[in-house]
CSV table of C-alpha atoms in Angstrom, one decimal:
chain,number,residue,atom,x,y,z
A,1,UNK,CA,92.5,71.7,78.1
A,2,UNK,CA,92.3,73.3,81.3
A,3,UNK,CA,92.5,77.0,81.7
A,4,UNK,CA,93.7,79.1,84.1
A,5,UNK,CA,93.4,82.8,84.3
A,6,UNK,CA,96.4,85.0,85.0
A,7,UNK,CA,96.7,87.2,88.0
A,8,UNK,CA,97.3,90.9,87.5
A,9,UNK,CA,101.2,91.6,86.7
A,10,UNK,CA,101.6,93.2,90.1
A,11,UNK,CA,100.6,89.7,92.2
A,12,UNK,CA,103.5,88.4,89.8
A,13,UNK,CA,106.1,90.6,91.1
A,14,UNK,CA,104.9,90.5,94.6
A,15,UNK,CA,105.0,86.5,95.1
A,16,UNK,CA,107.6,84.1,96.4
A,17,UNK,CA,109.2,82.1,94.0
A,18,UNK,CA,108.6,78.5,94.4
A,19,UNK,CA,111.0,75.8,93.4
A,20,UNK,CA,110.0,74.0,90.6
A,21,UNK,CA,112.9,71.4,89.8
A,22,UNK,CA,112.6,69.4,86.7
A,23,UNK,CA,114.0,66.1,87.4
A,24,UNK,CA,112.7,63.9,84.3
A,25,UNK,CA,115.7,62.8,81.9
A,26,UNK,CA,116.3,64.3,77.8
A,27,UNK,CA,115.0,60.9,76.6
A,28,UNK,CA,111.7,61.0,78.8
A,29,UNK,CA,111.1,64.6,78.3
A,30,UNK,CA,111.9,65.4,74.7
A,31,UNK,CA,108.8,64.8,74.0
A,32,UNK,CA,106.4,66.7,76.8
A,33,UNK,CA,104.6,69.4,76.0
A,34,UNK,CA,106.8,73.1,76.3
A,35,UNK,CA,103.6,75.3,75.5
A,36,UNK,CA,100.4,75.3,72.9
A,37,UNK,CA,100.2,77.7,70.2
A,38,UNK,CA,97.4,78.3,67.9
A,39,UNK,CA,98.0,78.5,64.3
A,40,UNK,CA,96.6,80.8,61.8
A,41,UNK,CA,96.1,78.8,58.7
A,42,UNK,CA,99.7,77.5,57.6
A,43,UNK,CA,99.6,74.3,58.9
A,44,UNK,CA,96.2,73.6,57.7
A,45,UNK,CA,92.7,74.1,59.7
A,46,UNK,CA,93.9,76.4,62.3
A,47,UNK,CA,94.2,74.7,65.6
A,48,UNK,CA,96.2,74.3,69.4
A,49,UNK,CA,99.5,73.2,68.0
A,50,UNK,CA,101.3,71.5,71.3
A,51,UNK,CA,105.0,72.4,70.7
A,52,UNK,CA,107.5,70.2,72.8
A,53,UNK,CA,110.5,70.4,74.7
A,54,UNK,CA,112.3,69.4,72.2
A,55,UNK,CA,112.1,72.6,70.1
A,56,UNK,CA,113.5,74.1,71.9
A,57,UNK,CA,116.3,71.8,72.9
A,58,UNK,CA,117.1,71.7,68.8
A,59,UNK,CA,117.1,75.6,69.0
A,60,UNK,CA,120.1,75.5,71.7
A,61,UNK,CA,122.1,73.3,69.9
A,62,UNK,CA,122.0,75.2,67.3
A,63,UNK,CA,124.5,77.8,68.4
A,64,UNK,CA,127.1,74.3,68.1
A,65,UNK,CA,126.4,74.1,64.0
A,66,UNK,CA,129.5,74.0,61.9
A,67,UNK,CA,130.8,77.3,59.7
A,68,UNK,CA,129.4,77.3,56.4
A,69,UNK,CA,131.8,79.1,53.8
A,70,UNK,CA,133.8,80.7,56.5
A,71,UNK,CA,130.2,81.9,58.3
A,72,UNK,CA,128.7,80.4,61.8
A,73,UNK,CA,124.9,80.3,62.0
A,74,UNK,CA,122.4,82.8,62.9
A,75,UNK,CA,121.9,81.2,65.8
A,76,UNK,CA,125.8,81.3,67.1
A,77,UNK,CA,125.6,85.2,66.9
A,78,UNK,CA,122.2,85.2,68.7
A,79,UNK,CA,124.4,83.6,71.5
A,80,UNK,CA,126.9,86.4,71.5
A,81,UNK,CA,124.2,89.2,71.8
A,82,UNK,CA,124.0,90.7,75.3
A,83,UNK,CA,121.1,93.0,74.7
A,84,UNK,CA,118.2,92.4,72.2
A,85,UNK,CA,115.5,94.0,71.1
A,86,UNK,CA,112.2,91.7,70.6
A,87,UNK,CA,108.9,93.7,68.8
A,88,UNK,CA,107.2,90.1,69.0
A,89,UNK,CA,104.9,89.4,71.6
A,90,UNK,CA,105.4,86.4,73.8
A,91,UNK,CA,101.5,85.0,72.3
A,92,UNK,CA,103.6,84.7,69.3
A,93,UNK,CA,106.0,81.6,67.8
A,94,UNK,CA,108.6,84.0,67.4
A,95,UNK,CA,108.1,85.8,70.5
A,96,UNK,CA,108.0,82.5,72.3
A,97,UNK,CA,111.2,81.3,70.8
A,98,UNK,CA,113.1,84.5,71.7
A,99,UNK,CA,111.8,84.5,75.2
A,100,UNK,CA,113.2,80.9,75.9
A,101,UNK,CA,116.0,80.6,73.3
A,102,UNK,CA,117.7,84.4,73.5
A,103,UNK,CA,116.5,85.2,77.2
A,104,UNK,CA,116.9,81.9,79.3
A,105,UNK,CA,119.2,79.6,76.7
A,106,UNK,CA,121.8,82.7,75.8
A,107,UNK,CA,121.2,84.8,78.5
A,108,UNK,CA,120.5,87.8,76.8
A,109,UNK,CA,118.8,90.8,78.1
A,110,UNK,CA,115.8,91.0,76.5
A,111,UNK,CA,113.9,94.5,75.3
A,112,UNK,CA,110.4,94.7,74.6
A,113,UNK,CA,109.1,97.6,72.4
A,114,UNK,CA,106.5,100.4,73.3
A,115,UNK,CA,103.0,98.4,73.9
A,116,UNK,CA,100.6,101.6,73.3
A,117,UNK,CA,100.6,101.3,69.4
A,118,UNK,CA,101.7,99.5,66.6
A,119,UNK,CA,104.9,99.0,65.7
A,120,UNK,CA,106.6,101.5,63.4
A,121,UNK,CA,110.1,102.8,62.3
A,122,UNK,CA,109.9,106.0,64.6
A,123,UNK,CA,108.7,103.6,67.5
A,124,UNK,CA,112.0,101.1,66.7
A,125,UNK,CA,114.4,104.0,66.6
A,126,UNK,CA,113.1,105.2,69.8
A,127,UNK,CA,113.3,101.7,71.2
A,128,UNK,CA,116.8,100.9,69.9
A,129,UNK,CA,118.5,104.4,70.8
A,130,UNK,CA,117.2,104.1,74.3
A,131,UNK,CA,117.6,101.0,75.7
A,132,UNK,CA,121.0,100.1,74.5
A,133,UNK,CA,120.2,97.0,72.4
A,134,UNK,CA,123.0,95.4,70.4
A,135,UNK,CA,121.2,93.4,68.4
A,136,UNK,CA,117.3,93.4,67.0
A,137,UNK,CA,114.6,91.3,65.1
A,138,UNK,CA,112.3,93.4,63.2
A,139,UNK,CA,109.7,92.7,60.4
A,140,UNK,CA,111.0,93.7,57.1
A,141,UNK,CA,108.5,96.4,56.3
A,142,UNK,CA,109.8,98.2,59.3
A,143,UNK,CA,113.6,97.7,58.2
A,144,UNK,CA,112.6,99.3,55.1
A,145,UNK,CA,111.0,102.4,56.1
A,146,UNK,CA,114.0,102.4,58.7
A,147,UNK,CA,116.4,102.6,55.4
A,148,UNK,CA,115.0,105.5,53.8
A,149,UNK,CA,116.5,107.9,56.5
A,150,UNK,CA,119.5,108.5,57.9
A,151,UNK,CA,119.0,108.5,61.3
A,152,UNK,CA,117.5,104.8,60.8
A,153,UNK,CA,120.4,103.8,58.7
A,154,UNK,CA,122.4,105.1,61.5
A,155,UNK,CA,120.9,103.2,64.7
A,156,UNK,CA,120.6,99.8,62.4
A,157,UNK,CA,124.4,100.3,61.4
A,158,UNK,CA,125.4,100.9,65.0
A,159,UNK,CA,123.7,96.9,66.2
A,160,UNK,CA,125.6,94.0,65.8
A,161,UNK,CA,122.9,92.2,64.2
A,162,UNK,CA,119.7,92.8,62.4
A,163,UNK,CA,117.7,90.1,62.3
A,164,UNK,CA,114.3,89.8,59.7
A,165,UNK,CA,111.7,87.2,59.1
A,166,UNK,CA,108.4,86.3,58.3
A,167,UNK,CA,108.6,88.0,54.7
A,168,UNK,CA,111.6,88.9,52.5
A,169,UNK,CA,113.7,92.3,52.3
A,170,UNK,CA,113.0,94.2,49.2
A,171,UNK,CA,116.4,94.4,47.1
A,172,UNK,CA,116.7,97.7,47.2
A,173,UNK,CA,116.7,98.0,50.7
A,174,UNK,CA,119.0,95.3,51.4
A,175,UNK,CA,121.5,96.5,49.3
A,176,UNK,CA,121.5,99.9,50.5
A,177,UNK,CA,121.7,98.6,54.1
A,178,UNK,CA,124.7,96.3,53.1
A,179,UNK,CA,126.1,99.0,51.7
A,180,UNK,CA,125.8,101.2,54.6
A,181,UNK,CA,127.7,98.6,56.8
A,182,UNK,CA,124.4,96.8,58.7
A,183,UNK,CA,124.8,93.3,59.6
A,184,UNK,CA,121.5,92.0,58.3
A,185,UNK,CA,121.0,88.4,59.0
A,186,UNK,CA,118.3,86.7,57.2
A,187,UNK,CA,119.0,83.3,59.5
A,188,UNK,CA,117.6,80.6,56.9
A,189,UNK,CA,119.1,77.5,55.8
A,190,UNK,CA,117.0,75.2,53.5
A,191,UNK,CA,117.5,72.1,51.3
A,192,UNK,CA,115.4,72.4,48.0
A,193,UNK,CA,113.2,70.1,47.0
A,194,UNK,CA,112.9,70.9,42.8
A,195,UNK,CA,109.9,71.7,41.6
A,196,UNK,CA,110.6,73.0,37.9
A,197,UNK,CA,113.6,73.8,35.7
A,198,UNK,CA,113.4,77.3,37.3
A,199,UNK,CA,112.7,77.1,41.2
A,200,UNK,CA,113.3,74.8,44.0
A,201,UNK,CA,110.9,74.7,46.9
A,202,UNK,CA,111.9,74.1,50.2
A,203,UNK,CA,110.1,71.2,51.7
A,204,UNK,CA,111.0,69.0,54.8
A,205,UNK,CA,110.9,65.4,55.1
A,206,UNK,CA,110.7,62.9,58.1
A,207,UNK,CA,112.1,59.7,57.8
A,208,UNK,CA,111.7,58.3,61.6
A,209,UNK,CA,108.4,59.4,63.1
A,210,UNK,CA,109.5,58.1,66.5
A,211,UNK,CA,113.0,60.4,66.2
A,212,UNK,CA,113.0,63.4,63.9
A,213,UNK,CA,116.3,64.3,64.7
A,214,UNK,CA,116.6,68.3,64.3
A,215,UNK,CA,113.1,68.9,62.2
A,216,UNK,CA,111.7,70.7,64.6
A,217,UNK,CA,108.4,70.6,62.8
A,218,UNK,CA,107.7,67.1,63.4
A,219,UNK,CA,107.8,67.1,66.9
A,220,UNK,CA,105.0,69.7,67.1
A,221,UNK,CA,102.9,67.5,63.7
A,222,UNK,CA,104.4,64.2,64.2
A,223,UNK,CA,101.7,62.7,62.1
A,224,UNK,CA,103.3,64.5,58.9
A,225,UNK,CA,105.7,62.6,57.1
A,226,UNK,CA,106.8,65.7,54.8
A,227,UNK,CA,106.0,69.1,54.9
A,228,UNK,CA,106.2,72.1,51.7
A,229,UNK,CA,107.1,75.5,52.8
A,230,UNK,CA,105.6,76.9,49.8
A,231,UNK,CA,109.0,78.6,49.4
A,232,UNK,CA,110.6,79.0,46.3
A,233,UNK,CA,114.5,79.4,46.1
A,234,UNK,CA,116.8,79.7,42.5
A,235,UNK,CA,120.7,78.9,42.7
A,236,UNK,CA,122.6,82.1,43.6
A,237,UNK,CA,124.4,83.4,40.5
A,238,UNK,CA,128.0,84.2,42.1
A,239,UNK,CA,128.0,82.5,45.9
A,240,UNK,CA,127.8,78.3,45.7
A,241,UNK,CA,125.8,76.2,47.7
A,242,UNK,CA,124.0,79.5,48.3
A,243,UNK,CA,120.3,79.8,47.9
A,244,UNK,CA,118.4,83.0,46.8
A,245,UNK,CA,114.6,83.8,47.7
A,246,UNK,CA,112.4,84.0,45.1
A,247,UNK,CA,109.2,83.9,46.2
A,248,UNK,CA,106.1,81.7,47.3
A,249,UNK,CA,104.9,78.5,45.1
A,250,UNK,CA,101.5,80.4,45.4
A,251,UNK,CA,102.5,84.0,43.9
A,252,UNK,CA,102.3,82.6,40.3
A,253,UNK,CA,100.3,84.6,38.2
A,254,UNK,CA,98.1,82.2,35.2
A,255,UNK,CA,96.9,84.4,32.5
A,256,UNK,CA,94.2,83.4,30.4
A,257,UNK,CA,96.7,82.3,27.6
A,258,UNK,CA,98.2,79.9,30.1
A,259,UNK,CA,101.1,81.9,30.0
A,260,UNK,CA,102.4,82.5,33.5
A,261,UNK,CA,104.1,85.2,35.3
A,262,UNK,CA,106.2,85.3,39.0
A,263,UNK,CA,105.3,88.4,40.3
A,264,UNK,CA,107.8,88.8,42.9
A,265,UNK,CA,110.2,90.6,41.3
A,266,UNK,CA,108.4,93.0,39.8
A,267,UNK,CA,106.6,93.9,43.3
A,268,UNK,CA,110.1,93.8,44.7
A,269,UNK,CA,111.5,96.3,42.7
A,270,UNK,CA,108.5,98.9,42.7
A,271,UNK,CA,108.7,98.6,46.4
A,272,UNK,CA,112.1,99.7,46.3
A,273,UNK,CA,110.8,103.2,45.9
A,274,UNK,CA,111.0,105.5,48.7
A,275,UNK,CA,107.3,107.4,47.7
A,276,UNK,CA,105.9,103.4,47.3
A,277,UNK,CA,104.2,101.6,50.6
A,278,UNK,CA,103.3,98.3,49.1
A,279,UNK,CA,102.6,97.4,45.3
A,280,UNK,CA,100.7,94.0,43.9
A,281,UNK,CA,100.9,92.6,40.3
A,282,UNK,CA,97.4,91.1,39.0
A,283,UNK,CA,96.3,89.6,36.2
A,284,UNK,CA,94.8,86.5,37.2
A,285,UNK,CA,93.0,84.5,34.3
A,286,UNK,CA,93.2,87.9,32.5
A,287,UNK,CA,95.3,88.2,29.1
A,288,UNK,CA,98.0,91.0,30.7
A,289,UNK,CA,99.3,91.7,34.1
A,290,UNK,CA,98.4,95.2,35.7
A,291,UNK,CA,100.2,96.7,38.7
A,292,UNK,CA,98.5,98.5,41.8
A,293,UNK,CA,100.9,100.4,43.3
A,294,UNK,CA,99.7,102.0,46.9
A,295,UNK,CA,101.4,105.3,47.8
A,296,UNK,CA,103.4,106.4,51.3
A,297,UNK,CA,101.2,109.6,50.7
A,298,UNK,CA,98.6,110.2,48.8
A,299,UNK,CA,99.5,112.4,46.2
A,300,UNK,CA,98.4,116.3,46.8
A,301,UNK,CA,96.9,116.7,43.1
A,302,UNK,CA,96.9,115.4,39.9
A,303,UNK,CA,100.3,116.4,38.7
A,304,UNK,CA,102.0,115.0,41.8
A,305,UNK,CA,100.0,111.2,41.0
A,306,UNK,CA,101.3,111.6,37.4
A,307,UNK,CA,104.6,112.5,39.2
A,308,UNK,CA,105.3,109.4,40.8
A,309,UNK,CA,103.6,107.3,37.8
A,310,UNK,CA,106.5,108.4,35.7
A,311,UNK,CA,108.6,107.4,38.3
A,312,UNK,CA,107.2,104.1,38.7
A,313,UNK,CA,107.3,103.2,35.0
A,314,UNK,CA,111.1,103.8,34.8
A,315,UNK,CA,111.3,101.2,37.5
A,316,UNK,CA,108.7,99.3,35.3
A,317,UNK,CA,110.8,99.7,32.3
A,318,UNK,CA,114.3,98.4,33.7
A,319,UNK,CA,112.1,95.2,35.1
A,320,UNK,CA,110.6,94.5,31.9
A,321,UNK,CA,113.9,94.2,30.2
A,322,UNK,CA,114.5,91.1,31.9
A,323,UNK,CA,110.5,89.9,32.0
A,324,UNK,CA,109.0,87.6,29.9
A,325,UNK,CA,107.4,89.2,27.3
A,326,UNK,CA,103.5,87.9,28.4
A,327,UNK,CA,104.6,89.6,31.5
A,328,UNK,CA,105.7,93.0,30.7
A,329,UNK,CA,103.8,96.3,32.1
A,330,UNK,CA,102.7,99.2,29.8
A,331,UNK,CA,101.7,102.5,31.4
A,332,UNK,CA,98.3,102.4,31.2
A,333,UNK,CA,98.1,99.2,33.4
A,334,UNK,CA,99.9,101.0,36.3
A,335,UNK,CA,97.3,102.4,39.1
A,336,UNK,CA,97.5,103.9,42.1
């Protein structure tokens, strides 16, 4: 592939613009190459994925797509946003997307986020309350820490549209969020593929290698005739022909019984807590689950660990209620 290196941002601003029409018709161009991406694993070996034109052409249309039970797609309130707020960077699949859908596609004006450091609540509240953004996508850890205040429950309430991805929104979170008025919009739409009596996984299938229709998958892996997300998804108990995340095909727990355990929502709920930063259930080929549960703070002394223990076991407790039994959590498996 050839390379060429990019001048320095101010020989950008400084230059002509040059016409570049593109005259080649939908049915000769759907397939040329739009830009390459590398990929970090998912899709096997990680390698240049070349992603075509018609991505991205798939991604416009989508804005057309029909109501679903009185609701128009995530993609149709994209195209009413005037202002939004990207963290992604334009290296990434996301990033790209946003760039070409929400910026050129939609017209939206686009804001990027402060480049000197990591993204972080205090960083996205900044961000939001300053340039004016009606509408955001942000990675759920960040809409999280942003709920456990009120200022950030504040600026998220005040944007049309919150928009998450990458990883699901602990329930907590969401709920309180809802609650508080803030248009979250997940943006997914799936058909499950069953796996077991319990969860369905979300896999994609192409029937025509030659026209995918709007898979946009295939057009990047056109040698793939099916593809499993790894996601797992159960009925939703009170909205039909509505899915609900449950977690990956991969976070099932095997003890050494054979018994197994899905972790999720255990992990879920301990993350709900506002003192909690991240918490993992293992147990792997052992005989019982144990739970590491890693802190905002680190706890000033011994009473203040013991503290938030008791705290985490009452969450512990209420989750166990509704575990299997092989997958309950006593108090001394909990760690910090």
């Amino acid at each position: 592939m050839p390379v060429i290196p990019a001048a320095a941002p101010q020989v950008w601003l400084e230059s002509e613009p040059v016409s570049l029409p593109y005259d080649r018709s939908y049915e000769d161009g759907r397939w040329d190459p739009q830009v390459v991406l590398h990929t970090g694993g998912s899709t096997g070996i990680p390698k240049p994925v070349v992603v075509r034109q018609e991505c991205f052409t798939i991604f416009d249309g989508l804005r057309n797509g029909p109501e679903f039970h009185d609701t128009i797609s995530a993609f149709a309130h994209l195209f009413m946003v005037k202002t939004l707020s990207i963290p992604m960077p334009e290296f990434h699949v996301a990033g790209v997307a946003l760039v070409i859908n929400a910026g050129i596609f939609y017209g939206a004006t686009l804001v990027y986020g402060v480049a000197d450091g990591p993204l972080s609540a205090d960083l996205a509240i900044l961000s939001l309350v300053h340039s004016g953004a009606d509408a955001a996508t942000l990675p759920p850890s960040v809409v999280e820490k942003m709920s456990l205040t009120e200022v950030g429950i504040s600026v998220l309430a005040g944007l049309d549209i919150v928009a998450f991805g990458v990883g699901s929104l602990a329930p907590a979170a969401g709920g309180m969020l809802v609650e508080s008025r803030v248009a979250l919009d997940m943006g997914a739409e799936f058909m499950p593929a069953e796996v077991n009596l319990e969860a369905y996984e979300m896999v994609l299938r192409n029937d025509d290698e030659n026209d995918p229709g709007r898979k946009a998958f295939f057009y990047n892996l056109p040698e793939k005739t099916e593809w499993r997300t790894g996601n797992l998804y159960e009925p939703h108990p009170t909205l039909p022909n509505h899915w609900r995340y449950i977690g990956r095909a991969d976070n099932i727990i095997v003890f050494s019984n054979c018994e197994k355990l899905n972790s999720v929502t255990i992990e879920e709920a301990v993350q709900g807590h506002k003192a909690v930063k991240g918490a993992i259930v293992v147990g792997d080929q052992r005989f019982q689950p144990a739970l590491n549960v890693e802190p905002v703070e680190i706890p000033a002394n011994n009473v203040a660990a013991e503290a938030l223990l008791q705290d985490v076991l009452s969450l512990v407790q209420e989750v166990n209620k509704a575990t299997v039994a092989h997958g309950r959590i006593s108090r001394d498996m909990i760690v910090l």
